[in-house]
XYZ file of C-alpha atoms in Angstrom:
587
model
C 80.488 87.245 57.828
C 82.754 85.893 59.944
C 82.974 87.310 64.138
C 86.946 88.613 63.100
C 85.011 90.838 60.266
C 81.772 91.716 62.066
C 83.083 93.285 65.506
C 85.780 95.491 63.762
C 83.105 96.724 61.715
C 81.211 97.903 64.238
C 83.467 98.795 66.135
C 84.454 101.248 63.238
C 80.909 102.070 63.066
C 80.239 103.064 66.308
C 83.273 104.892 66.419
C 82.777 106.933 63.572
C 79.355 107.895 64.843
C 81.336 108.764 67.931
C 83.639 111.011 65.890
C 80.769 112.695 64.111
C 79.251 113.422 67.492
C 82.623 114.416 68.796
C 83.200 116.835 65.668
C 79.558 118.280 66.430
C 79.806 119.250 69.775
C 83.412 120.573 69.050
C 81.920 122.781 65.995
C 78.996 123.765 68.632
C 81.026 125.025 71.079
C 83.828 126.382 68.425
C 80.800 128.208 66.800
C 79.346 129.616 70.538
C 82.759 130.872 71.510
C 83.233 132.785 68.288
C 79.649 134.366 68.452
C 80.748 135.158 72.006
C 83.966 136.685 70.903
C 83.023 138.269 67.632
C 79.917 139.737 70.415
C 82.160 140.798 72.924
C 84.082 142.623 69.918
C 81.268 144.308 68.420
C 80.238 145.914 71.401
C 83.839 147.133 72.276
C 84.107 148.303 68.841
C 80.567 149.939 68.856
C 81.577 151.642 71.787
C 84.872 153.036 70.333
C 83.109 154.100 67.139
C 80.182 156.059 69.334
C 82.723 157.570 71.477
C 84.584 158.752 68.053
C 81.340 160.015 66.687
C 80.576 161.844 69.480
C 83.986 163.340 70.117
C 83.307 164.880 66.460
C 79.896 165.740 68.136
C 81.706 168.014 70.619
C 83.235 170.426 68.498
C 79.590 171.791 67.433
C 78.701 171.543 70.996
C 81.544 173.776 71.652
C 80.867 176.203 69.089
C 77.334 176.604 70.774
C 78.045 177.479 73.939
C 80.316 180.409 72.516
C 77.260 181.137 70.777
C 75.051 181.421 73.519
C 77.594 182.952 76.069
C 78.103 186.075 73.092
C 74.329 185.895 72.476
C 74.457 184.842 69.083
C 78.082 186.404 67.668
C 81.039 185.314 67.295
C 84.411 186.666 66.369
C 87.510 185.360 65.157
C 85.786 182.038 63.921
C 88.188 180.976 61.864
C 90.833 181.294 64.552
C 88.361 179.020 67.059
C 87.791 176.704 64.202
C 92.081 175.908 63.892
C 92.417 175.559 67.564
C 89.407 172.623 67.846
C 90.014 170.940 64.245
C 91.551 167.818 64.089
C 92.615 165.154 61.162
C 88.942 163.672 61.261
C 87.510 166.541 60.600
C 87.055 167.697 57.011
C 85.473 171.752 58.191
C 83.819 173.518 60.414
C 80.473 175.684 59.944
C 78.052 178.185 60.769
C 74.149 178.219 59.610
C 72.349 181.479 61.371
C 68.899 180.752 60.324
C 69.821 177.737 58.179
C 71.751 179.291 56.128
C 75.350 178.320 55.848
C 77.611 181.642 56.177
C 81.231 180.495 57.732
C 83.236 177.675 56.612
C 86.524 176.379 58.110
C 88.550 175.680 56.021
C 86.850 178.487 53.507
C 89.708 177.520 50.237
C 87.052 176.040 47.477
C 83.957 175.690 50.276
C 81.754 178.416 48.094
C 79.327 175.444 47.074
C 79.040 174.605 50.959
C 77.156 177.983 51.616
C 73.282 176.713 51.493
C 70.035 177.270 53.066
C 69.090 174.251 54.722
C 65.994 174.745 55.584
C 65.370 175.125 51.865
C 67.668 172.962 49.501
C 65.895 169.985 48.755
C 68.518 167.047 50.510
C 68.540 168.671 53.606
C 65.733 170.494 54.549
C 63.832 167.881 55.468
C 65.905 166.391 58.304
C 67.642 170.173 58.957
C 63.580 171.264 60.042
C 63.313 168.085 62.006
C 66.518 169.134 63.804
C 65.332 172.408 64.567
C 61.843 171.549 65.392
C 62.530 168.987 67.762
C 65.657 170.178 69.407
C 68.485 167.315 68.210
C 71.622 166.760 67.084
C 70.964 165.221 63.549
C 73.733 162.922 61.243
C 73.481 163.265 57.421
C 75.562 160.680 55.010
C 77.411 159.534 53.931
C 78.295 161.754 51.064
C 81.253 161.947 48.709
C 82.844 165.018 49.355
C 84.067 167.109 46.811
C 87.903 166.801 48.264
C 87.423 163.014 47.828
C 86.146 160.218 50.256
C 83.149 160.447 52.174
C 81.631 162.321 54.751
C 78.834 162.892 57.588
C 76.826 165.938 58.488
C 76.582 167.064 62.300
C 74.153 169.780 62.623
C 73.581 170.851 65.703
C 70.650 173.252 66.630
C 71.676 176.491 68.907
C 68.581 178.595 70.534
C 68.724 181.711 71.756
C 66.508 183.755 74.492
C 65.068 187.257 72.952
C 64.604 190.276 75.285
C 61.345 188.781 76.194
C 63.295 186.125 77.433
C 61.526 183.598 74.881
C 63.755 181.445 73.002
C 63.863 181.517 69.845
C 66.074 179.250 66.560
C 69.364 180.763 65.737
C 70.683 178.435 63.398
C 72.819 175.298 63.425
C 76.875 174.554 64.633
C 78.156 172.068 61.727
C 80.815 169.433 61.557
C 81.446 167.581 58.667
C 83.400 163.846 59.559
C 85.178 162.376 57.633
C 84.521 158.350 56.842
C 86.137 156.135 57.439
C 88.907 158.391 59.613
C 86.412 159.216 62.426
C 86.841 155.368 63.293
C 89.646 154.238 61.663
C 90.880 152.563 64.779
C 88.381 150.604 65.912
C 87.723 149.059 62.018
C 92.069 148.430 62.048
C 91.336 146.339 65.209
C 88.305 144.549 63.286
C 90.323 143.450 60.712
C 92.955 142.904 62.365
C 91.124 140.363 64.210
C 90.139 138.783 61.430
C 86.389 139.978 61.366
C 84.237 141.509 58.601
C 82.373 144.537 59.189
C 79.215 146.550 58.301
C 78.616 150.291 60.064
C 75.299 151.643 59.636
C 72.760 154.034 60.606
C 69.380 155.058 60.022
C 68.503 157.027 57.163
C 66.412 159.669 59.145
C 65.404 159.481 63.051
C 61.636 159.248 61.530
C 61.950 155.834 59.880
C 63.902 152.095 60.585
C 65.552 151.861 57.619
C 69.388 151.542 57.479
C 71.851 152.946 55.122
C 75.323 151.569 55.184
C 78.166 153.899 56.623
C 80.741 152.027 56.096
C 81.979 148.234 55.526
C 84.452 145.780 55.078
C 85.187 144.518 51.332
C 83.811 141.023 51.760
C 79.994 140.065 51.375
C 79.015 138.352 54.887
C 75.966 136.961 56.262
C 74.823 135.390 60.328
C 77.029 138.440 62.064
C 76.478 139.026 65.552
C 75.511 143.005 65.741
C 75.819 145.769 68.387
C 73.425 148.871 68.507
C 73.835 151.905 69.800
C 71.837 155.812 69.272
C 73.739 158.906 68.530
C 71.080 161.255 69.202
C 67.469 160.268 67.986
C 69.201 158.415 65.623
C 70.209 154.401 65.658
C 73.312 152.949 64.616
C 74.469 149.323 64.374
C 77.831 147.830 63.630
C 78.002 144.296 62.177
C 80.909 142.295 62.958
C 81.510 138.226 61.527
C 85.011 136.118 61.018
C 86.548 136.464 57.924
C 86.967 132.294 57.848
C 82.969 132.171 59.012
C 81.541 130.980 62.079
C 83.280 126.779 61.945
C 86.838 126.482 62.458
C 87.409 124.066 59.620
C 90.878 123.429 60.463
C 90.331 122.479 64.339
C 87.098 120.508 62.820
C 89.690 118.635 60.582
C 92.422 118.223 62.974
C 89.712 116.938 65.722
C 87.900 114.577 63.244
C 91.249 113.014 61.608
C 92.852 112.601 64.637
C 89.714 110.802 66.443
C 89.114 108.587 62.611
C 92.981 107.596 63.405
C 91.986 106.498 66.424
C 89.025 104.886 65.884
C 90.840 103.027 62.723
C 93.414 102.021 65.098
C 91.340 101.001 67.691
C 89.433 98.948 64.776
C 92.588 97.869 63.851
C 93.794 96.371 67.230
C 90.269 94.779 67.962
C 90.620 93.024 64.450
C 94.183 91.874 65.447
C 93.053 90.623 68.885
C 90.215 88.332 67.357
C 92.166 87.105 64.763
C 95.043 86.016 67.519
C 92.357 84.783 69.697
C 90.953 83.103 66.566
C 94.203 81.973 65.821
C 94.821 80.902 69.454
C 91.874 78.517 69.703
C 92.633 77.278 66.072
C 96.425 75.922 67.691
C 94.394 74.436 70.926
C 92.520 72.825 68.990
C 95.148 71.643 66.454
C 97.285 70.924 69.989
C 94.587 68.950 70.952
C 93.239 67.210 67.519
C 94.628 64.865 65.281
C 94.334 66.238 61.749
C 93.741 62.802 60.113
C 90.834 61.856 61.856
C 89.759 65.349 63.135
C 89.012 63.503 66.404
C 91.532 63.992 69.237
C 94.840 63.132 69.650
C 96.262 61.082 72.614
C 97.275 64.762 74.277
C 93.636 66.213 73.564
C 92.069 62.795 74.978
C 94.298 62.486 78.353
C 93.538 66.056 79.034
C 89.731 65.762 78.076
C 89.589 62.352 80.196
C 91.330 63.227 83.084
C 89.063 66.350 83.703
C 86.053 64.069 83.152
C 86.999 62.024 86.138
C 88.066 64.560 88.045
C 84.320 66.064 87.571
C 82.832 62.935 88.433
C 84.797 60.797 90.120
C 81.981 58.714 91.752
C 81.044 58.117 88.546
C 82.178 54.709 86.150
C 83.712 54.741 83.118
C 84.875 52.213 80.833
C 88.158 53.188 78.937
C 88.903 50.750 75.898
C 91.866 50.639 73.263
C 91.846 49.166 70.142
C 93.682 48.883 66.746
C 93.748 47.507 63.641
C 94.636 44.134 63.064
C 97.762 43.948 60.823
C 97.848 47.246 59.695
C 101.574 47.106 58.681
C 99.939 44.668 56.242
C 97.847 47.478 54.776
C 100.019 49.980 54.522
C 102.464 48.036 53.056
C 100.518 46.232 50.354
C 98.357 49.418 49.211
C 100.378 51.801 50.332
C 100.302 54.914 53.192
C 97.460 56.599 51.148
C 95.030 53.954 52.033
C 96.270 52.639 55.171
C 94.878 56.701 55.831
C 91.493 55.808 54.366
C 91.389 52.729 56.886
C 92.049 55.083 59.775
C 89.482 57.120 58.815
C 86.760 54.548 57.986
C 87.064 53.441 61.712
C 86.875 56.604 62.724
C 83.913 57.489 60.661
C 82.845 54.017 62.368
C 83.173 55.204 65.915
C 81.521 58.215 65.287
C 78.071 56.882 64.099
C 78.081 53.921 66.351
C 79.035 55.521 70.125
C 76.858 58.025 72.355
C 77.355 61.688 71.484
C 78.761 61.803 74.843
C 81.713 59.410 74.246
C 85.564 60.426 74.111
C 86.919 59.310 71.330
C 90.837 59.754 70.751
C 93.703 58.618 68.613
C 96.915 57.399 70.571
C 98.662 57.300 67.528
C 99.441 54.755 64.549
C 96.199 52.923 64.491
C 96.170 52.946 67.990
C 92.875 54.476 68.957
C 91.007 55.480 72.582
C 87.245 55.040 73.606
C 86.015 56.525 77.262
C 82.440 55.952 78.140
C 81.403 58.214 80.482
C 78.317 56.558 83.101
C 79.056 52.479 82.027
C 79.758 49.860 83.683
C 82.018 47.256 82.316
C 79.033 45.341 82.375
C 77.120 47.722 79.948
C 79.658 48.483 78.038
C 80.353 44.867 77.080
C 77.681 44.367 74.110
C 78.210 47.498 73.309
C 82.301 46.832 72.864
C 82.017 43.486 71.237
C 78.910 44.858 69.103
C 81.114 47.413 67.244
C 84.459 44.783 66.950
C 82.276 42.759 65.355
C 80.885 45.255 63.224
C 82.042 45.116 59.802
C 84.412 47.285 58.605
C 86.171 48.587 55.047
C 88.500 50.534 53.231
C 87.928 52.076 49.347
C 91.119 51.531 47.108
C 90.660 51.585 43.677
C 87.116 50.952 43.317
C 86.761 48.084 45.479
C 86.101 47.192 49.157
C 88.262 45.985 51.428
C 87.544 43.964 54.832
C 89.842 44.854 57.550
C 89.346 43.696 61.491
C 90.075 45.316 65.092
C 91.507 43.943 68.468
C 89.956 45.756 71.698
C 90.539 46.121 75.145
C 88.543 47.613 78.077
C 88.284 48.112 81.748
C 86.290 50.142 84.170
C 86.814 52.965 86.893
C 86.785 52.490 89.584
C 86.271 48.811 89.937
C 89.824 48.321 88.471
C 91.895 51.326 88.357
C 91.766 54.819 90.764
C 92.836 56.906 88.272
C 92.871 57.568 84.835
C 96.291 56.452 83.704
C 95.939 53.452 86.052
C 92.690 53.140 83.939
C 94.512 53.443 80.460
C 97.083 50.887 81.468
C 94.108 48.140 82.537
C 92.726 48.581 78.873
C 96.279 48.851 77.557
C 96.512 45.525 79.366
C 93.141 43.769 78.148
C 94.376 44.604 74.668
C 97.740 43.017 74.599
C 95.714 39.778 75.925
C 93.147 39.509 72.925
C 96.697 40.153 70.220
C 98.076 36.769 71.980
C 95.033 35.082 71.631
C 94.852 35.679 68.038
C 93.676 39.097 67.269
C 90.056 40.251 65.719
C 88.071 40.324 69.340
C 87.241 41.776 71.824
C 88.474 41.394 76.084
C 87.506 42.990 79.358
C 90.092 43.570 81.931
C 91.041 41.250 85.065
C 92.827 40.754 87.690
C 95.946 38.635 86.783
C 96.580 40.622 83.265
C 99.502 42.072 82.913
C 99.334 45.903 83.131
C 102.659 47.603 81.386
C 104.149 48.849 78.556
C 103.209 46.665 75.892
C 106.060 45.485 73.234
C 105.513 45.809 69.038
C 103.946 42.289 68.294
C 106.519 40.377 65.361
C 108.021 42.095 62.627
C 107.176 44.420 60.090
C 105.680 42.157 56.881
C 107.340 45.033 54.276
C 110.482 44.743 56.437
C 110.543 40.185 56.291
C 109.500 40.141 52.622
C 112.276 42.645 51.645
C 115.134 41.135 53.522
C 113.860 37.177 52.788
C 117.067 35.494 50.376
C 114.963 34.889 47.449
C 112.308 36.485 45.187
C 108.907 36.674 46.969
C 104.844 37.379 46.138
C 101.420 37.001 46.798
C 98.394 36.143 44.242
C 94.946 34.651 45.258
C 94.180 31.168 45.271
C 91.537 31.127 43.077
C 91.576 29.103 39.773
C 89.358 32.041 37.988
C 91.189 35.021 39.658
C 95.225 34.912 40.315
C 95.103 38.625 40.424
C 99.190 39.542 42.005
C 98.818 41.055 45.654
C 102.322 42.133 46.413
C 106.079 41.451 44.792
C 108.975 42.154 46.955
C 112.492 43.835 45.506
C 114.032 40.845 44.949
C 111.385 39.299 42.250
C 111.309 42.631 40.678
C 115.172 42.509 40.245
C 115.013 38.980 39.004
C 112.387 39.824 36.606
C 113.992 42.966 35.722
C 110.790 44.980 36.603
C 111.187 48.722 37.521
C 108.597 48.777 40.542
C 105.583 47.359 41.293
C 103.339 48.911 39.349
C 104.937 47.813 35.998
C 104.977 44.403 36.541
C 101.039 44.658 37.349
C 100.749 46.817 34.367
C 102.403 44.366 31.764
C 101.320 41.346 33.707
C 97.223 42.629 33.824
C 97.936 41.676 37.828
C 97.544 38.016 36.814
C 100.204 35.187 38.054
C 98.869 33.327 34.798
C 100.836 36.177 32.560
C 104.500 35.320 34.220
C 104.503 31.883 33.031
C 105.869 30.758 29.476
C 102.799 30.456 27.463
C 103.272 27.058 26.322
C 103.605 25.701 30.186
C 100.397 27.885 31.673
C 97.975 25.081 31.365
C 100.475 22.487 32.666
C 101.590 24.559 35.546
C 98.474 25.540 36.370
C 97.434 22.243 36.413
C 100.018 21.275 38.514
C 99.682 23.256 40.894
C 96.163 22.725 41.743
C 96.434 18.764 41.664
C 99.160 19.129 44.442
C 96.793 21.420 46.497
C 93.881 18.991 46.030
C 95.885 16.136 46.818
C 96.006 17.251 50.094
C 99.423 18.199 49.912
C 99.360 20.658 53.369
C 98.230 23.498 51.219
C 102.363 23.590 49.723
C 103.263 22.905 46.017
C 106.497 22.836 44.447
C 107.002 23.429 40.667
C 109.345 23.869 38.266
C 108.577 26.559 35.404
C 109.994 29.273 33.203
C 109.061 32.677 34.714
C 108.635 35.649 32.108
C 110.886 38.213 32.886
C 110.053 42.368 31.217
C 112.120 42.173 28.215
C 110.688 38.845 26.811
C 112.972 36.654 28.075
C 112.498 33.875 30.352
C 114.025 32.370 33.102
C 114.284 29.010 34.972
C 113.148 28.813 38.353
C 111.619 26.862 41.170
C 108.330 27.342 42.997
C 107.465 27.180 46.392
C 104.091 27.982 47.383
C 101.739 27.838 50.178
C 97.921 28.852 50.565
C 96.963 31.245 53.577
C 93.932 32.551 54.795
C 93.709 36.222 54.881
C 91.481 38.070 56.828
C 91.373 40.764 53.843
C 91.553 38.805 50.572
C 90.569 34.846 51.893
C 92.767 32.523 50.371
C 96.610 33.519 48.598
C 99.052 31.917 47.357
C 102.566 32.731 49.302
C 105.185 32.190 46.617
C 109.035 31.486 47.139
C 111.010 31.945 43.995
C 114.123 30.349 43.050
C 117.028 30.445 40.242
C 117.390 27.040 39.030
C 120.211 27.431 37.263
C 121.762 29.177 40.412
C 120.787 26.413 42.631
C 122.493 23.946 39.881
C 125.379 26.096 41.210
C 125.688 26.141 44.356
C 124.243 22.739 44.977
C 125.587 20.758 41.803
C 126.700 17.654 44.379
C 123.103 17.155 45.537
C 121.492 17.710 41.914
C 124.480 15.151 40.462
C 123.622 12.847 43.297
């Protein structure tokens, strides 16, 4: 996977791991400050809800100190029972000796009048009361008016004559549930909290019996206890939602995800521009043919290797191909390419690692040799001009040669353009001395811009006045080289490559088939007669459609560097030059 892929990913990575921890520590300290709230709330509530309790707690209290103060009677009861009953309260009573004689309010209260101390529900905890001197709760119990209620019975003792105290009987209020504490449960669920009240079932034992609670099942609530007597209570309290705040979890893990994604986002973004960044400095600075660089690249790359060392020699050298217009012409763009790149593949394998290697341009091309002398550098140079070198085209191999140039720094130059212009210099000297070699730089060469050497061969061959190609010189191979515009329009050829498709590329295949062994013959005796390498014949030249047509031949071998020895051939209407020079024919 690629750097632009990897470091986004972990990025992501680490950031989600960030968020997770983020989320955790927000849910810890989300979930801490509700226990500490929902606390703080139980024990307010608690508090309300004892202080309720034990306001109902009062009236009995009340009731026995009248008691006590009329030593053991009391009148008017029902009138002191109105004046201290309240909307919480569902009656009032009175149990000399246990048993249960006044009830406030008396309408429908007949079943109420028990012995306690006796009836199997209540004597139990009624005797504990009495025995051990304490206020006792009983319930809750459905009460016959509806809802529920709890029991306050509150022993009273009395002195005798003997001044020994003895039981009288109990004060009793009977509470009703959930109105004694209405309030504080509101507030509860107001608050949004669940709730469980309970008590123990008898002051003798642990166990708890629910008083009251909220609808809702809960578990993990937070709890407050308090003790009514001998007796313990405890009120429950947990959030209706539960302990995690989902939404604030949510909120705080999508909105640290965006950023992270973002953030994963951007660092993608900035790789792939800084990817993209070195990508065009290096396309700025390489030629995409040759993936070498180009003359920009190579300046820049030179300069600060000189600057770095500039005690230090180096030998510079240019050099290009010998008449690549020739190439590109005759085979075409394509595989003057393919010649560009064999020397380059060339330079590659035979150099140091350590050598600059750069394309001016064209098939211009730029050596620096970092720690040579011209000296050194001069086997080395003429080693790899003379090294041969070819391009593929269409199965076969062809030779092509180089021209190169070279000087040194410092010995000749103080600079690096100064040094390009020496081998600049050197390399316009070997192209007047005939090309395919290889020359150091000296004092006396001409240093300067150096002019385009002769013309274009594409550009000469098109614009000659007559019909022009080449063929090879050799009696078992006249394969065609090259046919200029004019030929093709006087043989009424559509390009190039028809003419060596119905033609087989042979020269042999354009002449009338009963003159090919005379003409052939021809030629050669005038070429072996020592005739300068020129012949001159006369012949019918096969045009595309079958037809033929008269012309004159003017040929000449030359020795290519590529191909060894062609025929240059200079065609001729005879007809036309019966024409236009009828008084030199008629003379």
């Amino acid at each position: 996977m690629k750097k632009k892929t990897i470091v986004p990913l972990i990025v992501f990575l680490l950031g989600i791991c960030l968020v997770g921890l983020i989320v955790y520590k927000t849910d810890s300290h989300e979930t801490d400050q509700q226990h500490i709230t929902a606390q703080l709330n139980a024990t307010t509530y608690g508090e309300r809800i004892k202080n309720e309790i034990t306001n109902g707690i009062a009236v009995t209290d009340a009731l026995k100190q009248i008691l006590i103060s009329e030593n053991g009677k009391i009148s008017q009861f029902d009138t002191i029972a109105e004046n201290i009953m309240s909307d919480v309260i569902e009656s009032i009573q009175l149990a000399p000796d246990g048993i249960v004689t006044d009830v406030y309010p008396s309408e429908g209260t007949e079943a109420c009048k028990v012995n306690l101390l006796q009836d199997k529900d209540r004597s139990k905890i009624s005797c504990y009361a009495r025995d051990n001197h304490v206020i006792i709760t009983q319930g809750p119990f459905d009460l016959k008016q509806g809802g529920c209620g709890i029991a306050v019975r509150n022993p009273v003792y009395l002195k005798d004559k003997n001044n020994q105290e003895y039981f009288w009987g109990f004060t009793i209020v009977i509470l009703r549930v959930p109105d004694i504490f209405s309030d504080a449960i509101s507030a509860l669920s107001d608050f949004g909290y669940e709730y469980r009240l309970s008590k123990t079932d008898t002051p003798w034992i642990d166990t708890y019996k629910v008083v009251y609670q909220s609808d809702d099942q809960f578990t993990h609530a937070v709890s407050y206890d308090f003790t009514i007597g001998e007796e313990n209570w405890k009120l429950e309290v947990a959030p209706e939602s539960g302990w995690r705040n989902l939404r604030l979890l949510v909120t705080v893990g999508g909105m640290f995800t965006a950023v992270v994604l973002l953030l994963s986002g951007l660092t993608r973004v900035w790789l792939v521009s800084k990817e993209n960044k070195n990508k065009f400095q290096i396309l700025a600075h390489t030629d995409s043919l040759t993936d070498i660089y180009n003359r920009y690249g190579f300046d820049e790359s030179a300069e600060r290797m000189i600057t770095k060392n500039p005690k230090a020699h180096f030998v510079a050298a240019l050099l290009d191909i010998d008449d690549f217009k020739f190439i590109n012409d005759i085979y075409g763009h394509v595989y003057g390419d393919k010649a560009l790149k064999s020397l380059t593949d060339s330079m590659k394998a035979f150099f140091p690692k350590n050598t600059l290697l750069g394309r001016n341009g064209g098939d211009e091309f730029c050596i620096l040799l970092p720690d040579h002398t011209y000296k050194e550098a001069e086997e080395l140079l003429l080693q790899f001009t003379k090294l041969p070198k070819t391009f593929s085209c269409k199965g076969k191999e062809y030779p092509f040669f180089i021209s190169l140039g070279y000087a040194e720094y410092p010995t000749f130059a103080s600079n690096r353009s100064q040094l390009m212009r020496c081998a600049d210099a050197a390399l316009y000297e070997i192209k007047l001395h005939g090309k395919n070699g290889c020359m150091a730089y000296r004092d006396g060469l001409r240093s300067g811009i150096r002019k385009q050497l002769g013309f274009a061969f594409k550009d000469i061959s098109e614009h000659l006045p007559g019909a022009f190609i080449i063929y090879r010189a050799d009696k078992d191979d006249d394969e065609l080289l090259y046919a200029n515009h004019e030929f093709l329009q006087m043989t009424g050829y559509k390009n190039i490559d028809e003419l060596f498709s119905l033609t087989n590329k042979s020269f042999h295949n354009l002449i009338r088939e009963n003159e090919q062994q005379q003409i052939e013959a021809s030629i050669w005796k005038q070429i072996d007669a020592g005739n300068k390498n020129d012949y001159y014949i006369h012949f019918h030249l096969r045009k595309t459609d079958g037809s033929y047509l008269s012309v004159l031949d003017h040929g000449r071998i030359v020795d290519s560097q590529q191909y060894g020895r062609v025929f240059y051939v200079v065609f001729m209407d005879w007809e036309a030059m019966h024409v236009h020079y009828s008084d030199k024919f008629s003379g």
